[in-house]
Backbone as a ProteinNet text record, in pm:
[ID]
protein_1_A
[PRIMARY]
MAVVFGAKGSTRCQPHFRDKGRELKKIWQELAVPPWLRNQIPLVFYNDNLVAALGLWVDKRFLAQDQEFGFKI
[TERTIARY]
717.4	703.1	816.6	784.1	884.1	869.7	982.3	982.8	1029.7	949.2	983.6	974.1	1034.5	1025.8	952.7	833.8	753	659.3	538.7	436.8	341.9	265.2	167.8	69.6	33.7	-63.3	-200.1	-226.6	-356.7	-364.6	-253.5	-253.1	-350.9	-439.2	-540.3	-499.3	-539.8	-516	-617.9	-623	-712.2	-631.7	-568.6	-490.5	-575.2	-508	-577.7	-661.2	-633.2	-706.2	-824.5	-851	-961.6	-1068.5	-1193.1	-1303.8	-1315.8	-1269.4	-1279.3	-1143.6	-1128.8	-1005.8	-997.9	-876	-853.4	-726.8	-712.5	-591.6	-473.9	-357.3	-235.5	-210.1	-231.4	-209.1	-292.5	-417.1	-506.1	-463	-412.4	-363.2	-243.6	-150.3	-34.7	-82.5	-179.7	-231.5	-296.2	-374.1	-442	-342.3	-228.8	-126	-26.3	-47.9	37.2	182.6	201.2	335.9	368.7	471.2	504.6	545.3	512.3	543.7	690.8	781.9	924.4	972.1	890.6	928.4	863.1	761.9	683.5	766.4	865	949.5	1056.3	1063.2	1162	1101.8	969.6	901.9	890.6	945.7	939.9	796.2	755.7	623.1	640.2	563.1	569.5	455.5	489.1	390.8	396.2	279.7	269.3	173.9	222.2	140.5	73.2	147	98	-3	-18.8	-106.5	-21.6	-57.5	13.9	-23.4	75	54	74.2	177.5	209.5	300.9	291.8	389.6	462.2	585.3	657.6	661.3	619.5	617.3	490	399.9	277.8	149.6	138.7	16.1	37	-61.1	-72.8	-212.8	-225.5	-355.9	-439.8	-566.7	-656.1	-663	-653.3	-662.9	-546.8	-437.8	-318.9	-292.3	-383.9	-368.1	-397.1	-320.1	-346.3	-475	-558.6	-683.9	-660.8	-764.9	-758.9	-653.5	-666.2	-576.5	-470.2	-456.5	-358.4	-220.6	-119.5	16.7	42.5	123.7	160.3	303.1	349.1	482.1	476.9	566.2	574.2	704.8	695.1	815.7	859.9
-243.3	-232.7	-144.7	-59.7	31.5	37.9	50.4	69.5	212.2	287	425.3	448.3	554.2	595.1	728.1	727.4	848.4	859.5	900.6	922.5	1029.1	1087.7	1187.8	1128	1204.8	1160.2	1135.7	1194.3	1176.7	1048.3	973.7	845.6	751.8	689.1	601	454.4	375.8	232.4	164.5	32.9	-44	-159	-134.2	-240.2	-364.3	-478.2	-605.9	-611.8	-529.7	-533.3	-436	-364	-267.3	-309.4	-273.1	-303.2	-201.8	-80	27.1	92.8	157.3	229.4	357.7	408.2	529	597.2	724.7	797.3	748.1	747.7	700.7	773.8	903.8	982.2	927.1	891.4	838.2	698.4	618.8	484.6	497.5	589.9	611.8	647.7	737	777.9	661	582.3	466.4	366.2	349.6	256.1	319.9	446.8	520.9	527	543.1	560.5	709.6	747.5	889.5	950.7	1077.4	1143.6	1134.3	1136.8	1134.2	995.8	891.3	756.5	718.2	789.3	751.4	746.4	834.2	834.2	726.2	649.1	541.6	404.9	398.3	271.6	254.2	144.2	122.5	96.7	167.5	151	91.2	-12	-78.4	-26.7	21.5	71.2	-13.8	-33.6	-100.6	-18.3	32.8	119.3	231.5	300.7	413.5	373.8	245.2	198.1	152	196.3	153.2	8.3	-79.4	-222.6	-260.5	-206.6	-248.2	-148.4	-147.9	-82	-198.6	-219.6	-339.4	-351.4	-467.2	-494.8	-451.6	-381.2	-330.9	-381.1	-370.8	-415.8	-437.7	-511.6	-530.8	-485.3	-414.1	-369.2	-491.4	-491.6	-604.6	-640.8	-541.5	-567.9	-651.2	-658.3	-728.5	-858	-900.1	-1027.3	-1142.6	-1249.5	-1369.1	-1434.2	-1475.9	-1542.4	-1692.5	-1765.9	-1908.2	-1990.7	-2006.4	-2094	-2017.2	-1888.3	-1808.5	-1818.8	-1800.6	-1794.2	-1653.6	-1641	-1511.4	-1518.5	-1414	-1417.8	-1348.3	-1387.7	-1336.6	-1261.7	-1139.3	-1057.6	-1066.7
-1293	-1149.4	-1098.7	-1003.7	-948.6	-796.7	-730.6	-586	-560.4	-485.4	-454.4	-303.9	-260.3	-120.6	-118	-61.5	-54.2	-172.5	-144.7	-247.8	-195.3	-283.7	-242.7	-143	-43	56.2	-3	-120.4	-184.1	-266.9	-277.3	-347.9	-278.7	-355.9	-296.8	-309.5	-210.1	-212.1	-120.4	-129.8	-43.4	17.1	132.2	196	223.6	227.8	245.8	372.9	470.4	597.2	601.4	492.2	488.3	388.3	418.9	327.7	215.4	238.6	139.4	119.3	3.2	-25.6	55.4	64.8	143.1	94.1	123.9	86.9	169.7	107.4	173.1	304.1	305.1	427.1	543	516.4	620.9	665	570.3	604.9	699.3	665.8	754.3	894.7	902.4	1033.6	1105.7	1033.7	1091.5	1149.9	1082.5	1128.4	1225.2	1259.4	1352.8	1306.1	1174.7	1119.5	1127.7	1205.5	1220	1085.9	1065.9	938.4	896.7	991	956.5	912	930.8	885.5	753.1	711.3	593.1	465.9	452	332.2	335	441.8	452.4	422.9	406.4	379.3	228.3	174.2	29.2	-17.3	-122	-180.9	-320.4	-350.1	-480.2	-566.6	-686.5	-782.7	-908.5	-970.4	-1099.2	-1183.8	-1297.3	-1384.9	-1306.2	-1225.2	-1144.6	-1037.1	-1010.4	-901.9	-784.7	-665.8	-546.1	-516	-518.2	-497.7	-351.9	-289.1	-152.6	-83.6	47.8	133.8	199.7	161	204.5	356.4	403.1	545.8	615.7	543.1	606.9	542.4	409.2	343.9	194.8	138.3	-6.3	-43.8	-154.9	-201.6	-240.3	-202.1	-229.1	-376.8	-464	-607.9	-659.3	-583.9	-629.6	-553.5	-468.6	-398.2	-493.3	-483.5	-564.1	-513.8	-606.8	-571.9	-554.9	-526.6	-491.4	-565	-694.6	-769.5	-849	-824.6	-897.2	-832.8	-914.5	-864.4	-813.1	-713.3	-658.4	-608.4	-546.8	-485.6	-351.1	-266.1	-130.8	-115.6	-63.2	-46.1	98.4
[MASK]
+++++++++++++++++++++++++++++++++++++++++++++++++++++++++++++++++++++++++

């Protein structure tokens, strides 16, 4: 697992609040995150997959299911 600041806008993810995946650039726009702040938001990656933007969303594929253990950041 790695935490990075900034990623390609073409990186795809599916935040927990969306029904379908979308490019990171479009998610930033949807959440009204100004371009100059995007590189300051920590992004969590696991095996080259975007897991979360800390404080904003977690990718649906990485949410703990009913009886699974998970962790809260």
